[in-house]
XYZ file of C-alpha atoms in Angstrom:
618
model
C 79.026 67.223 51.525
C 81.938 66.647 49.203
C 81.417 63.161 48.549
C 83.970 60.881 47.065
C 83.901 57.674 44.820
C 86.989 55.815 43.548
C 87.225 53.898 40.992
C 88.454 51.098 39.309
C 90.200 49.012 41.996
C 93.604 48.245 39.964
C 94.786 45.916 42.795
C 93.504 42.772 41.542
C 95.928 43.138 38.601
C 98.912 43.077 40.957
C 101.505 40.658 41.492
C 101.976 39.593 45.006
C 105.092 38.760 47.204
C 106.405 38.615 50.773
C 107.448 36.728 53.710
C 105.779 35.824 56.648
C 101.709 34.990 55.639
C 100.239 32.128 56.877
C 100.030 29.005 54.870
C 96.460 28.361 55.222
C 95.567 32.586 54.632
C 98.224 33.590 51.925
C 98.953 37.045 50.648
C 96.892 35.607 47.627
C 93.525 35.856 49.491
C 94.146 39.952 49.094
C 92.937 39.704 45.495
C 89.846 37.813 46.182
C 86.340 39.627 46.202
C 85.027 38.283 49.362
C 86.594 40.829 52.023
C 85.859 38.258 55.152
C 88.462 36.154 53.393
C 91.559 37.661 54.684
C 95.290 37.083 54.329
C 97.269 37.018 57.799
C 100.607 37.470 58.675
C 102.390 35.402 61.209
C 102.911 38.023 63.908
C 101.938 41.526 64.731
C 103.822 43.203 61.446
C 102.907 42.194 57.905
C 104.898 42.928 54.768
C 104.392 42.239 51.035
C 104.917 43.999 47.670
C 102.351 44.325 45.158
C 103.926 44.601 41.480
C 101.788 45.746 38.653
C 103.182 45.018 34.734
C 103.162 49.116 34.299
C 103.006 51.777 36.381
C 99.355 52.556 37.740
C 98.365 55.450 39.586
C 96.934 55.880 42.961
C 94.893 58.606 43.962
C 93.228 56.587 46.886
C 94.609 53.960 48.513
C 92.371 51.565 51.059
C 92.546 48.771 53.472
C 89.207 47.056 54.413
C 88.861 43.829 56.580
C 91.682 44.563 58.940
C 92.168 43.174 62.888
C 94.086 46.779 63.535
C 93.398 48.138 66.538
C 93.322 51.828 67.444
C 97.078 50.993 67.924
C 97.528 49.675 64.904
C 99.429 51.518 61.709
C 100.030 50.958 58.127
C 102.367 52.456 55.599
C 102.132 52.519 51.877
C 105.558 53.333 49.601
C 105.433 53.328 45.662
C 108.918 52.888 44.166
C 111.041 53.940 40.577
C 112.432 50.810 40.417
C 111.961 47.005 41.179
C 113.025 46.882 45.368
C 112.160 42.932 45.808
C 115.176 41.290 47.020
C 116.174 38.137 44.858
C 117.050 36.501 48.349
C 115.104 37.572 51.493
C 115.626 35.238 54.716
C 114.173 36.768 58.068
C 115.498 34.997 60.781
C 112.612 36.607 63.308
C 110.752 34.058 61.360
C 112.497 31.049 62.290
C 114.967 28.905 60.156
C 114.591 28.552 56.553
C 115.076 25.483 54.973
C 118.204 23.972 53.489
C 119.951 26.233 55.659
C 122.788 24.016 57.612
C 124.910 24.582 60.902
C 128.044 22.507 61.705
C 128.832 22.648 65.733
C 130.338 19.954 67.476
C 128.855 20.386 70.839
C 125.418 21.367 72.296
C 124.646 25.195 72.831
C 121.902 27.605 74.784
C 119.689 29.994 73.614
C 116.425 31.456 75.146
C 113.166 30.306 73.354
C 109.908 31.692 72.579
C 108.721 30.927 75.905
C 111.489 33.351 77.632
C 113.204 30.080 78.899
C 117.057 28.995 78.374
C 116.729 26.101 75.719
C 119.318 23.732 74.635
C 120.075 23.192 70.716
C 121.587 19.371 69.813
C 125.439 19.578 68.145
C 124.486 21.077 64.686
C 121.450 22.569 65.086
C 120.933 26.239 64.144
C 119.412 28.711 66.989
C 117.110 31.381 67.049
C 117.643 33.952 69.803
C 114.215 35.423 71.969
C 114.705 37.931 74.051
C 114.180 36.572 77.676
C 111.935 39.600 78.545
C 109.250 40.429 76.136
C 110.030 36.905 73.847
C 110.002 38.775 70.650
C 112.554 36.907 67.929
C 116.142 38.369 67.833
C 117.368 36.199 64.584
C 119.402 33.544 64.331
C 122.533 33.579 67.174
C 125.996 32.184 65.462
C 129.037 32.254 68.074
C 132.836 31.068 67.732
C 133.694 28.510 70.443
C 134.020 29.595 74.178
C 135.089 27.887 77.426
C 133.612 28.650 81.062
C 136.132 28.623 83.216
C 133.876 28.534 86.421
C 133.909 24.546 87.714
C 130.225 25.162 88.822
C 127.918 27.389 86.593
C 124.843 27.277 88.779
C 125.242 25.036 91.900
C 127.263 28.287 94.319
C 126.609 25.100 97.413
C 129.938 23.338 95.488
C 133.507 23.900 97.135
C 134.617 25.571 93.992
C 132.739 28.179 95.592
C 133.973 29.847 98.936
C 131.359 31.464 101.446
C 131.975 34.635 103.348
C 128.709 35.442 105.897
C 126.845 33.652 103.360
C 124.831 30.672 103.267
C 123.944 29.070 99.373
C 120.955 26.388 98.849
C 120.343 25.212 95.654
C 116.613 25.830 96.115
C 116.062 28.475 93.255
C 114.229 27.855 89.604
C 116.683 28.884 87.423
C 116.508 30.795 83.904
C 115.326 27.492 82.318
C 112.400 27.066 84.179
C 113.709 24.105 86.428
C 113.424 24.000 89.765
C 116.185 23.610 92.803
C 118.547 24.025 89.380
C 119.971 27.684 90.284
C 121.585 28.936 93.749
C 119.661 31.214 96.867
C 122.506 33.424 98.554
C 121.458 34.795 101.624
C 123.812 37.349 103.250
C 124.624 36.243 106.864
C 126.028 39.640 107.919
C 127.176 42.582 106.306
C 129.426 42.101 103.107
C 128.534 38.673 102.299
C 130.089 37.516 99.516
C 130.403 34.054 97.539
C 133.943 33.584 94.969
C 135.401 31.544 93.110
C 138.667 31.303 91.594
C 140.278 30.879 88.009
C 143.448 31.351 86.086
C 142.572 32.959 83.910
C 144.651 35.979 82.776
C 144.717 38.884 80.692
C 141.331 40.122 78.748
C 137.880 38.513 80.449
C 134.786 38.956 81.131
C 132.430 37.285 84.057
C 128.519 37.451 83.349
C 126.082 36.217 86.288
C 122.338 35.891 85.983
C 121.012 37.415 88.903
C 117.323 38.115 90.418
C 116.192 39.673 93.862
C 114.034 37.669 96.780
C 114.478 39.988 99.697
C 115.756 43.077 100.563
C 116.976 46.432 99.256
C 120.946 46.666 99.972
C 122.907 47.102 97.345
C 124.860 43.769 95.480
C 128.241 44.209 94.090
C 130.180 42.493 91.599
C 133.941 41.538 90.495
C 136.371 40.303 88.738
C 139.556 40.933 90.369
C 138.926 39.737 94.575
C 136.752 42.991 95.093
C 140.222 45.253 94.667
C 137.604 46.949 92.585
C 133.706 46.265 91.986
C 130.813 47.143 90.046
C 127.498 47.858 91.867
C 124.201 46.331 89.916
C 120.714 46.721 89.874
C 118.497 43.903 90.610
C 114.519 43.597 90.165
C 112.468 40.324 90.814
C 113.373 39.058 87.467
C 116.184 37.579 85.983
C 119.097 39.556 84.030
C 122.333 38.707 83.368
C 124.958 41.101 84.368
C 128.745 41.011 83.088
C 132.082 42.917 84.445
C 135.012 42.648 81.996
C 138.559 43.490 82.742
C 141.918 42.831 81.197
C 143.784 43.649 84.261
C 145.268 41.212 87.234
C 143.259 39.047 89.536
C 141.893 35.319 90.010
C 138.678 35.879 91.953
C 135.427 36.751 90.926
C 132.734 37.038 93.429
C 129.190 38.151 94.065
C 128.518 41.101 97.579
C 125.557 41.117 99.550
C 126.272 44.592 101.366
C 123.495 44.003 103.728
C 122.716 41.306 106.431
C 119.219 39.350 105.235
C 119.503 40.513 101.753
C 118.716 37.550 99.731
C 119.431 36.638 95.688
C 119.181 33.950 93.686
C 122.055 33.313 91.529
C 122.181 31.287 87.816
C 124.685 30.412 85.209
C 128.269 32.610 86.345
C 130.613 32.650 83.510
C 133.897 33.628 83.003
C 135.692 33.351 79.615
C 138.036 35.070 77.736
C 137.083 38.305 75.831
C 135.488 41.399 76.662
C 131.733 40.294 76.148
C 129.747 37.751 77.466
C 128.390 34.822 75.314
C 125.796 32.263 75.797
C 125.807 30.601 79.036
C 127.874 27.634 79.012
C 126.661 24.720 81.323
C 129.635 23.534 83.948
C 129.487 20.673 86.226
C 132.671 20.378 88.494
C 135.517 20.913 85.190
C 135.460 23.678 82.786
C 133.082 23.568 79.587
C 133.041 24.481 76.231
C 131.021 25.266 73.486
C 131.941 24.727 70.196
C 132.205 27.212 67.291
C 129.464 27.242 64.101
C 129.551 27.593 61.366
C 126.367 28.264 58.601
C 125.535 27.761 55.650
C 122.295 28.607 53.362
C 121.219 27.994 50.026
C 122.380 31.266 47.564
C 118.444 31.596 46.306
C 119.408 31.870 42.949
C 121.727 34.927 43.623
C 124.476 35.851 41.043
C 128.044 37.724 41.827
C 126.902 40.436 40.320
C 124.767 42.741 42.773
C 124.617 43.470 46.446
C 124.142 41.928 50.120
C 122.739 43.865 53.084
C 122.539 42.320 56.661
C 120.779 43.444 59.662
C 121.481 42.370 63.097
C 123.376 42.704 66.605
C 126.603 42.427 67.195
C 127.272 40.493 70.929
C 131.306 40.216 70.763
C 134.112 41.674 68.772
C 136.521 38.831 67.116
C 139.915 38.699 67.931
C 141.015 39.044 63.860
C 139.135 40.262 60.635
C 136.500 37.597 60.588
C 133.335 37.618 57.738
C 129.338 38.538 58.964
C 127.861 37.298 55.736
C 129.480 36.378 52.562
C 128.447 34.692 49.163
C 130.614 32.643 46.774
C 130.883 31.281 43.335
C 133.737 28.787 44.345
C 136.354 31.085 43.565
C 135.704 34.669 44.125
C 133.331 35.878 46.895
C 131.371 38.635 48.208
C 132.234 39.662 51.809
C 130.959 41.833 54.717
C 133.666 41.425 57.580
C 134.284 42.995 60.746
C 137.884 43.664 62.481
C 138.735 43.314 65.885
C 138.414 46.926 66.304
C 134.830 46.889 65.186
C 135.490 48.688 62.143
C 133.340 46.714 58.997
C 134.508 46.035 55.414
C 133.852 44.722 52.724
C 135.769 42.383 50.176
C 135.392 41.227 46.606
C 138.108 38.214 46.764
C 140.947 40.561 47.424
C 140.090 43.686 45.788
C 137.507 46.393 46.884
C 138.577 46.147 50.386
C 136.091 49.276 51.362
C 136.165 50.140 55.425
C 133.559 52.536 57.652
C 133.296 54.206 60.471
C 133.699 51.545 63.330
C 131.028 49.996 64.806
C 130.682 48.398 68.989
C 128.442 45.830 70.069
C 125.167 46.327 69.616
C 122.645 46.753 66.299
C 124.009 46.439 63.155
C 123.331 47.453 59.224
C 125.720 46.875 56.640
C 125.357 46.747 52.765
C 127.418 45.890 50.302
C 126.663 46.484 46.173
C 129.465 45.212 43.437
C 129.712 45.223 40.086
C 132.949 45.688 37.930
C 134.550 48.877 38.737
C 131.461 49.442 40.558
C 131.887 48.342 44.352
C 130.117 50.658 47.011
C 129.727 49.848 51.166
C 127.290 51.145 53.533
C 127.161 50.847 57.508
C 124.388 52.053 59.316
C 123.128 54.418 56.764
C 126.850 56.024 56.284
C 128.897 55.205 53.030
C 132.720 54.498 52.868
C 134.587 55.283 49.543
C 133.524 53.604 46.489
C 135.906 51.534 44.826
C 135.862 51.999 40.674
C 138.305 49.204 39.782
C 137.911 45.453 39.796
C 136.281 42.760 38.108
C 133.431 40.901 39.440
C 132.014 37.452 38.813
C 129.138 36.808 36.469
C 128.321 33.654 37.653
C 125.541 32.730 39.914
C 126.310 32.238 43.841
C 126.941 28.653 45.033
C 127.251 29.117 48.701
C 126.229 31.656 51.335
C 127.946 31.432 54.646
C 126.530 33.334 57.808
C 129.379 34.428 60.951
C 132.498 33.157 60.693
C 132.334 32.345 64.455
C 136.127 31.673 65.357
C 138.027 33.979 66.907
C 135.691 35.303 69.400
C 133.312 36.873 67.044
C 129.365 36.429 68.110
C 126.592 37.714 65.986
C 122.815 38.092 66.136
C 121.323 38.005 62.074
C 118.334 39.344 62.156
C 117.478 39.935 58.180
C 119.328 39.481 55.014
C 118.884 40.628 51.760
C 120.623 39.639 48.337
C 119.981 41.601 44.656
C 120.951 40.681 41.780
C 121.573 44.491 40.029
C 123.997 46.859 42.133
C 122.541 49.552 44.454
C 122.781 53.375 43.915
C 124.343 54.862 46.670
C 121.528 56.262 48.109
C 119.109 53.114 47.837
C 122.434 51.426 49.825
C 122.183 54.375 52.705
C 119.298 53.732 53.015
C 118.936 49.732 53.059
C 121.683 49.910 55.820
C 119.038 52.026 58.041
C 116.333 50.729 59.808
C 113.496 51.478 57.200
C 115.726 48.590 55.138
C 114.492 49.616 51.911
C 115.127 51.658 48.827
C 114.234 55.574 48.525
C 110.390 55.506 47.649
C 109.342 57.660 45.159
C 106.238 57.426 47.444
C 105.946 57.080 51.406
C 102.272 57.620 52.968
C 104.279 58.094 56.249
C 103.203 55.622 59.408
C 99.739 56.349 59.106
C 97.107 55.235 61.883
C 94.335 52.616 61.044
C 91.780 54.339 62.609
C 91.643 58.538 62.858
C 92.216 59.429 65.923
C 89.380 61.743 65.954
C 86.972 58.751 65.977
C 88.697 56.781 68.493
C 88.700 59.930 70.850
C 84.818 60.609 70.152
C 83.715 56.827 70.380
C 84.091 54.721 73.417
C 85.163 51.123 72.985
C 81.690 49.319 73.361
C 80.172 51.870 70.230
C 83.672 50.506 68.209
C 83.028 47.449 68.574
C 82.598 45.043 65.640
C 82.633 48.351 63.241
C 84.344 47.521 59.853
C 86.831 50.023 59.662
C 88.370 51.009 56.011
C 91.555 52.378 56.253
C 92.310 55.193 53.319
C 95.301 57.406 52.066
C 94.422 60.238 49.765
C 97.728 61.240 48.820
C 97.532 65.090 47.475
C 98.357 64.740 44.103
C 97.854 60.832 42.754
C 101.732 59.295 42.602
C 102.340 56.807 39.862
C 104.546 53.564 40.508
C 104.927 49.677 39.510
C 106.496 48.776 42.544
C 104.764 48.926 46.016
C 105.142 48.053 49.569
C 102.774 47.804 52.309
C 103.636 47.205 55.904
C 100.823 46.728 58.573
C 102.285 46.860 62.358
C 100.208 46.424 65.243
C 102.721 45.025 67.966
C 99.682 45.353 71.035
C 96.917 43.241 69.109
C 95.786 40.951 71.337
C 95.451 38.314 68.383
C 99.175 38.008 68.077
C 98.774 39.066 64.266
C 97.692 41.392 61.678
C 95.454 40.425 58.833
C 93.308 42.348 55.858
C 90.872 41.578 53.310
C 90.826 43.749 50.618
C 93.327 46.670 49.339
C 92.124 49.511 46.977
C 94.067 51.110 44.421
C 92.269 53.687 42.318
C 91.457 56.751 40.766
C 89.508 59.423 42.863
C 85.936 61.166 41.537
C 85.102 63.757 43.764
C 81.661 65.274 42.513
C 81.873 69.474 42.602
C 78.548 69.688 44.163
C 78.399 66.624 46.124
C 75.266 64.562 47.380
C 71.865 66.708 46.845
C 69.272 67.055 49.840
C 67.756 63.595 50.530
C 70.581 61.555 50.459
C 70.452 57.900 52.752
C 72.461 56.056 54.626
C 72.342 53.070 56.426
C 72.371 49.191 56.826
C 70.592 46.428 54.930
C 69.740 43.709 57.614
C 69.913 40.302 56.093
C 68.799 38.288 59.476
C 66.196 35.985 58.923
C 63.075 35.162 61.568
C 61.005 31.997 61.868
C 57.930 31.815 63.904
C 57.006 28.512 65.749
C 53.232 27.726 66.833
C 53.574 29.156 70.113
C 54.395 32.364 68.676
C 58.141 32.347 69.792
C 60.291 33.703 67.001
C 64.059 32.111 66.477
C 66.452 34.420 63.980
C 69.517 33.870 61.955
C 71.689 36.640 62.542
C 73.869 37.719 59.613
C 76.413 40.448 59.032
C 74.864 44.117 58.082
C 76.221 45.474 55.280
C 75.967 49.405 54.924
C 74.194 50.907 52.085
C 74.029 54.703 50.768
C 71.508 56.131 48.124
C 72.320 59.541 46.588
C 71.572 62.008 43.780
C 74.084 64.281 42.281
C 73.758 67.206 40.090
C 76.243 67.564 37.625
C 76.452 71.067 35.417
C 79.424 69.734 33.651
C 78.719 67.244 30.294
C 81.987 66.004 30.554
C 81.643 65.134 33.903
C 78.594 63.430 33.632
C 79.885 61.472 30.670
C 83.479 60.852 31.752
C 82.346 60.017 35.512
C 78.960 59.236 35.699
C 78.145 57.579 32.838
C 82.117 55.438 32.841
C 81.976 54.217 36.177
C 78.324 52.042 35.314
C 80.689 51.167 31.884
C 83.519 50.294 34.361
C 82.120 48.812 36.794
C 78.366 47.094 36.602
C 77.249 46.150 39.427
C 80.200 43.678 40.067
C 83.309 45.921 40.562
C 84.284 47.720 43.295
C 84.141 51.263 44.173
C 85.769 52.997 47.447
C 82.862 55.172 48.796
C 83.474 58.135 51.021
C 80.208 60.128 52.830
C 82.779 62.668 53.674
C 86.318 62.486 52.078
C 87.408 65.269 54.482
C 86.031 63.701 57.871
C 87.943 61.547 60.177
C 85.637 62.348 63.264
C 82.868 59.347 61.547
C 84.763 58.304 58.750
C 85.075 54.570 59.584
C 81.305 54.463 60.227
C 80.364 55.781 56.706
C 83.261 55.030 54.209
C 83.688 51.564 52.911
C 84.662 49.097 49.778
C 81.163 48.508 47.713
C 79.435 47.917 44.727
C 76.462 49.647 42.756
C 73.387 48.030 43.740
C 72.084 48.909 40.353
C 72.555 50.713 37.513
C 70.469 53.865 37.017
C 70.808 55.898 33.715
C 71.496 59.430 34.014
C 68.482 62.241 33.429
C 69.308 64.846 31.542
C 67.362 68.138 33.529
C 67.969 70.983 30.444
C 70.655 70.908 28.040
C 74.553 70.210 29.699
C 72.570 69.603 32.768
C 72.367 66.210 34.374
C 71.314 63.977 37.662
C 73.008 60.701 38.168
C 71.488 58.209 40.617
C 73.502 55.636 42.738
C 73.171 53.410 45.887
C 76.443 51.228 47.258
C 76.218 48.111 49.088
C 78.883 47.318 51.200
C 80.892 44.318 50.172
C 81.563 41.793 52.600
């Protein structure tokens, strides 16, 4: 059997960092021995770097005392140079501290719990989505007015009733009940409008969620001269019909007689997408622009900015996504009222891309003197080679300029303090978000899927899987990322013990006839007088016992003998039964330790046997 041990484990030597470990299990309880002590992330995908002082190699990499299911991946990437951001806020995380918002009015956003929440004047939001409550980033929005006198109350005046009769009986999209409207068509081509005076560019949202019925509902914004037909399911979703063209009426259709709805927060406001819903009571409402600030993290004017996120509304003028400033000069990432980004070094460098619409975003900007280069979405515009840039560190970063219509989702941001090759900026401004590895694994699974599809669930159960890349020839690298996703684990996280980063010693001749494996039980029985017998369970850890025959001397001295120097019976060693199976690889490869040391026996001259058994570590 071609038999594999790997050894030394280089990762205790490694320098740690990332975002998004719990407090009480840090990324620091990765370099401890005991594997049951594991570091876990704060949701279902964990990242961190591990930095070394040189570059070490890594002929087998390993991942014991993970919670990844047989959905679960993980991904390994080795890197040329240093890819740690000096500045890394992810706003799927929550809000980090010092950063400020200045709004002068209260605004919505949905929460974790897929409800509409409302955010105090001057307090920063985080957007869910409604629908699977995952964390969007951190919503900033210019000021907005709803020109509808009653957002969710369709029973008021303001709103006129054709065949239709309107309770306000319905729980609306913040969980309250009698707070949003029931329409019930009367007859045929029921409808419910309201008026406005509002002219030229608009756009009228509507959350909107089916009771009864199958006919089809209609929409408008111009007194049904034209309409949009919608979609509706038992669950709310807002819908939105812009125009720029005449009318005063907007209205909700019920094409069929008994269809009923239930209708929550209708907007109408200027522009030609929908913002956050804006609470009216019999007069119009607004909600004030934001604006935000963060602290700079030590950043310098000298290097490069990349932001991820979603764009919900064009601006009416050139207005800035993310920008950093020394008081004087300033870094900027902007976006035009035709959607087309840029980006600014005070007045100079003004590099444009291909245009970009509402929706996901990735942008990157690197700058240097006479060194200024601008990515969007993977694509770069032309570099600039002329300019000065500021030496001095960053005093301020500022997130969405919201005025003049422009609404923004952040999701991530990134700041360096060196410039950016072109194609490390490409490929920030994609959604990998990182440098060109000099190393990628690939999305690997946790567990072989020949296991999982020869095993049933019961015979996986509570089986200590170790997760290993044997990359075909050993890359070499200081800097190293490792991402762990599991977005279906039940635990709402992902969490590991122990990584392995060593050299591999596959044995020519493998295991001889004879070799064991199997578990150590370490349970403990007492007998009382009656004969009954009460145990103390405790975890089995899996042992192996094997002979080799090596007909090399330099193998048995450089191997054999070096990894008893190396390691005692204290280090660790990656064992592998079979470092070509996947079909029972989990249940017989694992993270150990020699039990004992054995010396070699020399059989005839340049011929030798080496002796070894390894204890699982746990």
């Amino acid at each position: 059997m071609p038999l594999a041990l790997s050894y030394p484990n280089r990762f205790s030597a490694a320098a740690l960092s990332g975002i998004g470990w719990t407090t009480g299990l840090p990324l620091s309880f990765l370099t401890t021995r005991q594997i049951s002590q594991v570091a876990r992330a704060v949701r279902t995908r964990g990242t961190f770097y591990a930095t070394w002082p040189a570059a070490i190699e890594a002929g087998v990499i390993g991942m014991a005392g993970h919670n990844l299911t047989t959905a679960g991946t993980w991904r390994v990437r080795g890197f040329g140079a240093d890819p740690r951001p000096a500045l890394h806020i992810d706003f799927t995380l929550g809000i980090p501290a010092g950063l400020t918002c200045t709004r002068a009015s209260d605004a919505r956003f949905f929460g974790s719990n897929g409800l509409l929440q409302v955010a105090s004047s001057n307090v920063a939001r985080i957007q869910h989505d409604p629908v699977t409550r995952q964390p969007l980033g951190l919503l900033v929005e210019a000021a907005a007015t709803n020109a509808l006198l009653w957002a969710r109350n369709l029973t008021q005046p303001a709103w006129t009733k054709t065949s239709a009769t309107v309770a306000l009986t319905a729980t609306g999209i913040d969980g309250a009940a009698n707070s949003a409207s029931r329409f019930t068509a009367a007859a045929a081509n029921a409808r419910v409008t309201a008026t406005h005076a509002i002219g030229g560019s608009r756009v009228f949202s509507v959350f909107l969620r089916r009771v009864t019925g199958t006919g089809a509902v209609r929409l408008t914004n111009d007194a049904f001269v034209s309409s949009s037909t919608v979609t509706l399911t038992s669950a709310w979703q807002r819908f939105e019909i812009a125009t720029s063209g005449a009318g005063t009426t907007v209205g909700i259709q019920l094409d069929t007689s008994g269809d009923i709805i239930e209708v929550d927060f209708a907007q109408l406001e200027t522009g030609a997408t929908a913002s956050s819903p804006i609470l009216t009571a019999g007069t119009s409402a607004t909600r004030s622009g934001e604006t935000i600030t963060a602290p700079p993290g030590g950043l310098t004017m000298t290097g490069a900015l990349v932001v991820h996120g979603t764009l919900v509304r064009l601006p009416a003028a050139s207005r800035s996504i993310a920008a950093i400033t020394d008081g004087t000069a300033g870094a900027d990432i902007r976006v035009t009222s035709a959607g087309v980004p840029t980006a600014e070094y005070g007045l100079q460098a003004a590099i444009t891309t291909a245009p970009i619409t509402p929706g996901p975003f990735r942008l990157g900007f690197s700058y240097a003197t006479d060194n200024f280069r601008f990515s969007s979405n993977g694509a770069a515009g032309t570099p600039d080679t002329s300019g000065t840039a500021s030496t001095l560190a960053a005093t301020a970063l500022f997130l969405g300029s919201a005025t003049d219509g422009l609404s923004i989702i952040i999701s991530e941001l990134r700041g360096f303090n060196a410039v950016r090759t072109a194609a490390d900026l490409n490929s920030l401004t994609t959604a990998e978000f990182e440098h060109v590895a000099s190393y990628d694994s690939g999305t690997v699974n946790a567990w072989p899927a020949e296991w999982v599809s020869g095993t049933t669930a019961e015979e996986r159960a509570g089986v200590r899987g170790t997760a290993i890349l044997s990359p075909g020839s050993a890359p070499s690298a200081q800097w190293w990322r490792i991402d762990l996703v599991d977005s279906a684990n039940p635990a709402g996280f992902v969490e590991a013990g122990r990584f392995f980063f060593g050299s591999r010693w596959r044995p020519t001749r493998g295991a001889l006839s004879g070799a064991r494996l199997g578990y150590i039980d370490r349970s403990t029985s007492v007998e009382a007088d009656s004969g009954a017998e009460y145990f103390v369970e405790r975890p089995l850890p899996r042992t192996a016992e094997f002979n080799l025959a090596i007909f090399d001397e330099s193998v048995a001295m450089g191997e054999a003998l070096e990894i008893q120097r190396q390691l005692g019976t204290t280090g660790e060693v990656l064992f592998q039964w079979d470092d070509g199976d996947t079909t029972y690889q989990p249940a017989r490869s694992w993270l150990g330790r020699l039990r004992e040391l054995q010396p070699l026996t020399c059989l005839w001259r340049g011929h030798w046997q080496a002796s070894f058994e390894v204890k699982e570590l746990l």
